XYZ file of C-alpha atoms in Angstrom:
381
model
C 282.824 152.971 136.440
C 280.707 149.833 137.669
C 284.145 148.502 138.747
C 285.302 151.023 140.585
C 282.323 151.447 143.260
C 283.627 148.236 145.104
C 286.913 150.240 145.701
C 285.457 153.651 146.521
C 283.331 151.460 148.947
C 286.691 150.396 150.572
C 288.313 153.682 151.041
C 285.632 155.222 152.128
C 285.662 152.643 154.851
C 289.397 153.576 155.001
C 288.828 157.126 155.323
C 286.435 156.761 158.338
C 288.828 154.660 160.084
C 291.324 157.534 159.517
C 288.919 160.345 161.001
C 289.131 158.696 164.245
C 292.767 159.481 165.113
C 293.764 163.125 164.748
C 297.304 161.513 165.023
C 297.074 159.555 161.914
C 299.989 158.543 159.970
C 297.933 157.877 156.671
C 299.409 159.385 153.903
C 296.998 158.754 150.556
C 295.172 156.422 148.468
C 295.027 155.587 145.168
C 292.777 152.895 142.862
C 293.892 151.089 139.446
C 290.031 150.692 138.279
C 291.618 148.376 135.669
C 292.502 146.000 138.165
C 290.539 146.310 140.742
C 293.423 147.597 143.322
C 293.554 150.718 146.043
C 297.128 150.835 147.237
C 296.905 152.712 150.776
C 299.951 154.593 151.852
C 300.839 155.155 155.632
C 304.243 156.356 157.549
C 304.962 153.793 160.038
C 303.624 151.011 161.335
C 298.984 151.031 160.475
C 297.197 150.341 163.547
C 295.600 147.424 164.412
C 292.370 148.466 163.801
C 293.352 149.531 160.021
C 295.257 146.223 159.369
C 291.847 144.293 160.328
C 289.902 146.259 158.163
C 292.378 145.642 155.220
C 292.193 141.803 155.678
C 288.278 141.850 156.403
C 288.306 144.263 152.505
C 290.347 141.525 151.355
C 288.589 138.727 152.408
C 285.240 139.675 150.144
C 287.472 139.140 147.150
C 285.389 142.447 145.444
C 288.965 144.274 145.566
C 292.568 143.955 146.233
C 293.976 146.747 149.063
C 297.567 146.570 149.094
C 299.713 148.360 152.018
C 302.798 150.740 151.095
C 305.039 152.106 153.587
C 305.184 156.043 152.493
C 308.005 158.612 153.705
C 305.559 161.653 155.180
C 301.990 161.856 156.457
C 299.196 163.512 154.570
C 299.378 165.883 158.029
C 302.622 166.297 157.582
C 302.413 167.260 153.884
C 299.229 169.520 154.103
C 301.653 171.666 156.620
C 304.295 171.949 153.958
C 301.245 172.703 151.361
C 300.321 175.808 153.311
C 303.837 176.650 154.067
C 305.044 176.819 149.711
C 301.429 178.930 149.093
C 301.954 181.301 151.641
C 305.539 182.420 150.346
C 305.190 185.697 148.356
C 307.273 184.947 145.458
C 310.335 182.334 144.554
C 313.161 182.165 142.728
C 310.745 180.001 140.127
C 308.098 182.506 140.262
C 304.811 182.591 142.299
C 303.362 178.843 143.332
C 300.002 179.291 141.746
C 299.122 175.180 143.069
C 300.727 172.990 145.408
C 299.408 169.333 146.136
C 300.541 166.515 148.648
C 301.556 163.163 145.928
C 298.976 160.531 147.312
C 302.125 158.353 147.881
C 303.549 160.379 150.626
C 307.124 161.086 148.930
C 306.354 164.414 148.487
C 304.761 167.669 146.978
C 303.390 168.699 143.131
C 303.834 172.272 143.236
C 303.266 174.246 139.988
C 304.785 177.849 140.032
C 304.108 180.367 137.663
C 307.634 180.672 136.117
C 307.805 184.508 136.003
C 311.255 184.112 138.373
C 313.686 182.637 136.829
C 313.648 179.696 133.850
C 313.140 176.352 134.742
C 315.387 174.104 132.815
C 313.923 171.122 130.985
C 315.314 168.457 133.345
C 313.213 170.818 136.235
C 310.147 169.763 135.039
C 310.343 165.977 134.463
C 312.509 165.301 137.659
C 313.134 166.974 141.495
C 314.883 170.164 141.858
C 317.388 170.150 144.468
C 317.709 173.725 144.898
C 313.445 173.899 144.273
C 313.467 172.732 148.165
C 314.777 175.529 149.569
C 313.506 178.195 147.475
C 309.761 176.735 147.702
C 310.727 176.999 151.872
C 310.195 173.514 152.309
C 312.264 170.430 153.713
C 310.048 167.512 151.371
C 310.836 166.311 147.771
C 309.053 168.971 145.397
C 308.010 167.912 141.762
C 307.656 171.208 139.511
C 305.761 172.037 136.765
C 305.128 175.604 135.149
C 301.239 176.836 135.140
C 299.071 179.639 134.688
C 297.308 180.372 137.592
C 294.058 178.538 137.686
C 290.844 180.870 136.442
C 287.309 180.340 137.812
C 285.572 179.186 135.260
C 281.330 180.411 134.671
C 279.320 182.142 132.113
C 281.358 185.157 131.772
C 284.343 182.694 130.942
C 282.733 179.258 129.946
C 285.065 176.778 128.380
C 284.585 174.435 126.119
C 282.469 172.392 125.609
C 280.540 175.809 125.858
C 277.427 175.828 127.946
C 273.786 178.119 127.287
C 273.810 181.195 128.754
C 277.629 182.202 128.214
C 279.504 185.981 127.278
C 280.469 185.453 123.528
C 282.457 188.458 121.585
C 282.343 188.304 118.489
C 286.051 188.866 117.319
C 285.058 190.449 113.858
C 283.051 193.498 115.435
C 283.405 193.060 119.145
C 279.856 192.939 119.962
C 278.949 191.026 123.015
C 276.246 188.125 123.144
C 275.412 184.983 124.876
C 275.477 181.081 123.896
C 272.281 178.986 123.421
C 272.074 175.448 123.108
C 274.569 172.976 122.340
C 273.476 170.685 118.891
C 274.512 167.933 117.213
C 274.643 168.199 113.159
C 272.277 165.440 111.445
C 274.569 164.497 108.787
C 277.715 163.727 110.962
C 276.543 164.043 114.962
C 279.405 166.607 115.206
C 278.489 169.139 118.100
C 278.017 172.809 117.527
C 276.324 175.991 118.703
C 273.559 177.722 118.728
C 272.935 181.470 118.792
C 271.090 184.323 117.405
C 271.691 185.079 113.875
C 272.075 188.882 114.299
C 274.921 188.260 116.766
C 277.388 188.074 113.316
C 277.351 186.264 109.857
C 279.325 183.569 108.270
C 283.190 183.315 109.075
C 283.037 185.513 112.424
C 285.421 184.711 114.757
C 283.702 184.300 117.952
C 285.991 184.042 121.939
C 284.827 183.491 125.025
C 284.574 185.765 128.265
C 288.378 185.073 128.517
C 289.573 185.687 125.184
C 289.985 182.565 124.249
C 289.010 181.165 120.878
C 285.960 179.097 120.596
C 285.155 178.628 116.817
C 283.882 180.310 113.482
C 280.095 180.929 112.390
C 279.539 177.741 110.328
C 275.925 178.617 109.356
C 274.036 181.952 109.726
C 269.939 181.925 108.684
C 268.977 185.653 109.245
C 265.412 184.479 108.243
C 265.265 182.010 111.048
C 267.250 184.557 113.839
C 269.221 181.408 113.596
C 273.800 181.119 113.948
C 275.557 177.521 114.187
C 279.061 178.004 115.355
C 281.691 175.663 114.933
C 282.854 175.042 118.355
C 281.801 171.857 121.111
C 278.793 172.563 122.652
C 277.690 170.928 126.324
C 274.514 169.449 127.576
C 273.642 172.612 130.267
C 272.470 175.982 130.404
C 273.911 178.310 133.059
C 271.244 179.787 135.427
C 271.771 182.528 138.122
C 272.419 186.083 138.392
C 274.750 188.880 137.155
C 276.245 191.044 139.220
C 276.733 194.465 138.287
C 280.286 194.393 137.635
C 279.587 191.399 134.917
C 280.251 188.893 137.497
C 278.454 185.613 138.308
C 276.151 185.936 141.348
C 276.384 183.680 144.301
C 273.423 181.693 142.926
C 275.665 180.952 139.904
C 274.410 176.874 138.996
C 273.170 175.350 136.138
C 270.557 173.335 134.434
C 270.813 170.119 132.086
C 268.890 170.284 129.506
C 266.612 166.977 128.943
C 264.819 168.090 125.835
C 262.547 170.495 124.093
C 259.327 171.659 123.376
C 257.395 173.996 121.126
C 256.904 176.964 123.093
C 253.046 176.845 123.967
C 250.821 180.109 124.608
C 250.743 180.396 128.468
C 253.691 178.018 128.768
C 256.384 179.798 131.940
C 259.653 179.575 130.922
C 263.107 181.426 131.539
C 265.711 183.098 129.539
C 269.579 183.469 130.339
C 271.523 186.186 129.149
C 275.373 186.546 129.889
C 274.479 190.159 130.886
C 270.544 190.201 132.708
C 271.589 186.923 134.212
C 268.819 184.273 134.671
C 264.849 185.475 134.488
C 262.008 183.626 135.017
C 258.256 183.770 135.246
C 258.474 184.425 131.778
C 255.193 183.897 130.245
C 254.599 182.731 126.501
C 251.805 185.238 125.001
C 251.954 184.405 121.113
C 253.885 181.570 119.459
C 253.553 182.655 115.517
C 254.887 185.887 115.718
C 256.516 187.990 112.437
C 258.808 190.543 113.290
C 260.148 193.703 111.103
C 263.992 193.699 111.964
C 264.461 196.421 109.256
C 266.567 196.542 106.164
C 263.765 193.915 104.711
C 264.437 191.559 107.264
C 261.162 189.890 108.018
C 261.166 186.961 110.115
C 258.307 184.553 110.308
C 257.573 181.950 113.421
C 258.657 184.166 116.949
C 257.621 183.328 120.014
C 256.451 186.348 122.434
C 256.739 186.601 126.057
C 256.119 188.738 129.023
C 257.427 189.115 132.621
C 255.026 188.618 134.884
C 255.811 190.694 137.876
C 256.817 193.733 134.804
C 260.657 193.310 135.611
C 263.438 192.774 132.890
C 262.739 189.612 130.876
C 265.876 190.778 128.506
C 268.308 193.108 127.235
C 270.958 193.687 125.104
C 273.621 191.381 125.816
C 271.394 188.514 126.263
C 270.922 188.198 122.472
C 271.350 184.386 121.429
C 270.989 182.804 125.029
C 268.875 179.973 126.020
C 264.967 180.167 126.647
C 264.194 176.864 128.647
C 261.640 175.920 131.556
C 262.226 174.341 134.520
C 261.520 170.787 135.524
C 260.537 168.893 137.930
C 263.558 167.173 138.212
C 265.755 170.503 138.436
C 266.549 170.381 134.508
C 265.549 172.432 131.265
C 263.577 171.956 128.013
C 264.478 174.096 125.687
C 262.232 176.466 124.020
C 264.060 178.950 122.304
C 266.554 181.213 121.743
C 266.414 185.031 122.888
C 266.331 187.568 120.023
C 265.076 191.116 120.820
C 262.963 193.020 123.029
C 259.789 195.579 122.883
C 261.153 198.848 123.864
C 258.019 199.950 124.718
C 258.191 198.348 127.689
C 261.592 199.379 128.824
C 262.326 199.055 132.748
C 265.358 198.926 134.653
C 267.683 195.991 133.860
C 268.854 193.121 135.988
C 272.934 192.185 136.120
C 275.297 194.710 134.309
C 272.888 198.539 134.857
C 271.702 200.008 131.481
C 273.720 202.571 129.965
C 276.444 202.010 127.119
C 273.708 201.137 124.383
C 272.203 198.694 127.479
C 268.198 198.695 127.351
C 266.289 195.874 129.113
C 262.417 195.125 129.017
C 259.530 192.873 130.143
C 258.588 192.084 126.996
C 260.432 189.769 124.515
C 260.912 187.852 121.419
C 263.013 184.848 121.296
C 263.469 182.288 118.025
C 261.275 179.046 118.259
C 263.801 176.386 119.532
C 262.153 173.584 116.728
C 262.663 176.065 113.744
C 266.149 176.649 115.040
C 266.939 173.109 115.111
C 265.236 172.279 112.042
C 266.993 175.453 109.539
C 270.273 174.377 111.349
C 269.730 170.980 110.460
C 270.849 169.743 114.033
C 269.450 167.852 117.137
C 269.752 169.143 120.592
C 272.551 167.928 123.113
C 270.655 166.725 125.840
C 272.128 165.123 129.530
C-alpha cells in the first residue's frame, strides 16, 4: 500500500487534468501496484497538456505511466451504462449492474439471468447477440448476479459487526451481535452474544437468511454465547426505523478496546431493534440477577437512561454496550442482557407490541467476565 500512493498521486493529477475539458476523450485508468505502473487509456490523440504531464510523472522516476490508445470514451461509455440499466427487462434477464471496462473496449454488465440461459461460453467471452438485446452498440462482457443488497445491521455480513439482527435458526428468536473476539488458544475469531439468546449447537443467520455459524460455547452463568462465525472490529451505531430499517444516521464505531464498566461511567448500547442509545449511565457494577429456573448470575452491570427514555428492549438482547471516544471509536463495556420492567416506557426503532417491551433501566453482562469465561480477547481496529 506504501507503493501505491506514488501512483494514486499521479492519477489524481491525471484526473484533474481531465475535469478541465468536458470534451474529454479519456477513457480509464488502471495501476499494477506490483510494478509500480498506471496505464491511462484515451480515444484519440491526448492533448498536449496531458502528454506533458505524463513525461513531467515520468521524469520523477516514482512511477511508470504508460499511454494506451482505447476504442470509446469513459463519456461515451457512461451513456451506454445508463442506456442497458434503464431497459426493463432482456432476453438475459434484468441488468442488475453495468460498468464501463477501465480500458475503453467496452461494458461489464451483469444481468440477473431470469430470461433466458446463458450458455457457458456467454460468460467467459462477448455475446454477439448480448449487444442488441442489452440495447447497446459497444462490446458487452456478461456475467450472471443477484442483484446487489444493501448491506447494515439488519443484514450484516460477515465478518459480522456489534449491533446486528441475529435469528436464531433453532427457535427463531431474534437478537443482536456483540463484539467480535479472538480465541486465546488459536487467535481464531468468533462472536459474542448473550447466553439466553440459544445454547450449544444453535444455528444462528443473519438479517438476510444467510448462515453465519453455530453456538460454539454457551455460559448461562456468565449471560455469556461464543458463536462460531468471523467477527469484525466495529459496532454499528444509529437508529431503527419503525419498519426494522436502518435510520439515515446508520454509521459505525471501531472499537479500540475495553474497560470495566465503572459506576457513573456514560456509555451506549446497540440493539438490532431500539437502534443505538446513549446517555446511558452505569449505576452498580456487581450486580446478581434472578433469571428464574435457578439461574442466578453473579457480576451485572446496571444502568439507567438519563433523560428516562428506552435504554433497551427485547430484541436488543446480546448487542454491544460501548462508550464513545474522543477519537469517534468505542470501548467496550458489555454486553446487553435484560431490562427492569418496572420502568417500562415507550420503545425506540421497531414500536412495542408482539412480546416488544423497552425500558430505561438495564442490565448488560460485564464485557471482562465475558471475555474471560469465553476464554477470548477482543477484536479491536
Amino acid at each position: 500500500m506504501a507503493r501505491q500512493d506514488a501512483l494514486l498521486d499521479a492519477a489524481k493529477s491525471i484526473r484533474a487534468a481531465v475535469a478541465q475539458d468536458s470534451r474529454s476523450n479519456f477513457s480509464g485508468i488502471e495501476l499494477t501496484v506490483e510494478k509500480s505502473v498506471l496505464d491511462l487509456y484515451w480515444k484519440g490523440a491526448i492533448p498536449a497538456e496531458v502528454q506533458s504531464l505524463v513525461v513531467r510523472l515520468n521524469t520523477r522516476g516514482e512511477s511508470t505511466i504508460r499511454v494506451h490508445t482505447a476504442k470509446f470514451s469513459l463519456a461515451e461509455l457512461n451513456r451506454e451504462v445508463k442506456q442497458v440499466m434503464a431497459r426493463p427487462h432482456t432476453s438475459f434477464g434484468k441488468a442488475v449492474k453495468a460498468a464501463p471496462l477501465q480500458d475503453g473496449s467496452g461494458l461489464n454488465v451483469a444481468v440477473d439471468g431470469t430470461g433466458r440461459p446463458l450458455g457457458t461460453d456467454a460468460h467467459k467471452q462477448l455475446v454477439p447477440s448480448a449487444a442488441s438485446s442489452l440495447d447497446t452498440d459497444v462490446p458487452v462482457s456478461l456475467e450472471v448476479a443477484p442483484r446487489a443488497q444493501p448491506v447494515d445491521r439488519m443484514d450484516d455480513s460477515s465478518p459480522y459487526w456489534g449491533g446486528g439482527l441475529m435469528i436464531n435458526g433453532a427457535g427463531g428468536n431474534a437478537c443482536t451481535s456483540a463484539f467480535g473476539v479472538k480465541r486465546n488458544s488459536d487467535g481464531a475469531t468468533r462472536l459474542l452474544t448473550a447466553a439466553h439468546c440459544g445454547k450449544t449447537g444453535d444455528n444462528w443467520v443473519d438479517g438476510g437468511f444467510d448462515t453465519m455459524g453455530k453456538v460454539e460455547g454457551n455460559w448461562p452463568y456468565y449471560e455469556t454465547q461464543l458463536i462460531n462465525t468471523r467477527g469484525g472490529t466495529s459496532v454499528w451505531h444509529g437508529s431503527v426505523r419503525a419498519d426494522q430499517t436502518s435510520g439515515s444516521d446508520a454509521t459505525s464505531k471501531t472499537v479500540r478496546g475495553w474497560a470495566f464498566p465503572e459506576v457513573g461511567q456514560l456509555v451506549c448500547s446497540s440493539g438490532s431493534y431500539s437502534g443505538s442509545r446513549c446517555v446511558i449511565k452505569v449505576t452498580h457494577n456487581n450486580v446478581t440477577l434472578d433469571f428464574g429456573g435457578g439461574l442466578v448470575v453473579p457480576g451485572m452491570v446496571q444502568a439507567e437512561q438519563q433523560g428516562r427514555t428506552n435504554a433497551a428492549g427485547n430484541g436488543d438482547s446480546g448487542g454491544p454496550v460501548y462508550g464513545v471516544r474522543s477519537d469517534g471509536g468505542a470501548t467496550a463495556s458489555g454486553i446487553i442482557s435484560a431490562i427492569d420492567t418496572n420502568t417500562k416506557v415507550s420503545c425506540t426503532g421497531v414500536p412495542a407490541g408482539g412480546g416488544r417491551t423497552c425500558a430505561w433501566r438495564m442490565f448488560y453482562v460485564n464485557i471482562q467476565n465475558a471475555l474471560n469465561v469465553s476464554k477470548t480477547t477482543l477484536n479491536t481496529g
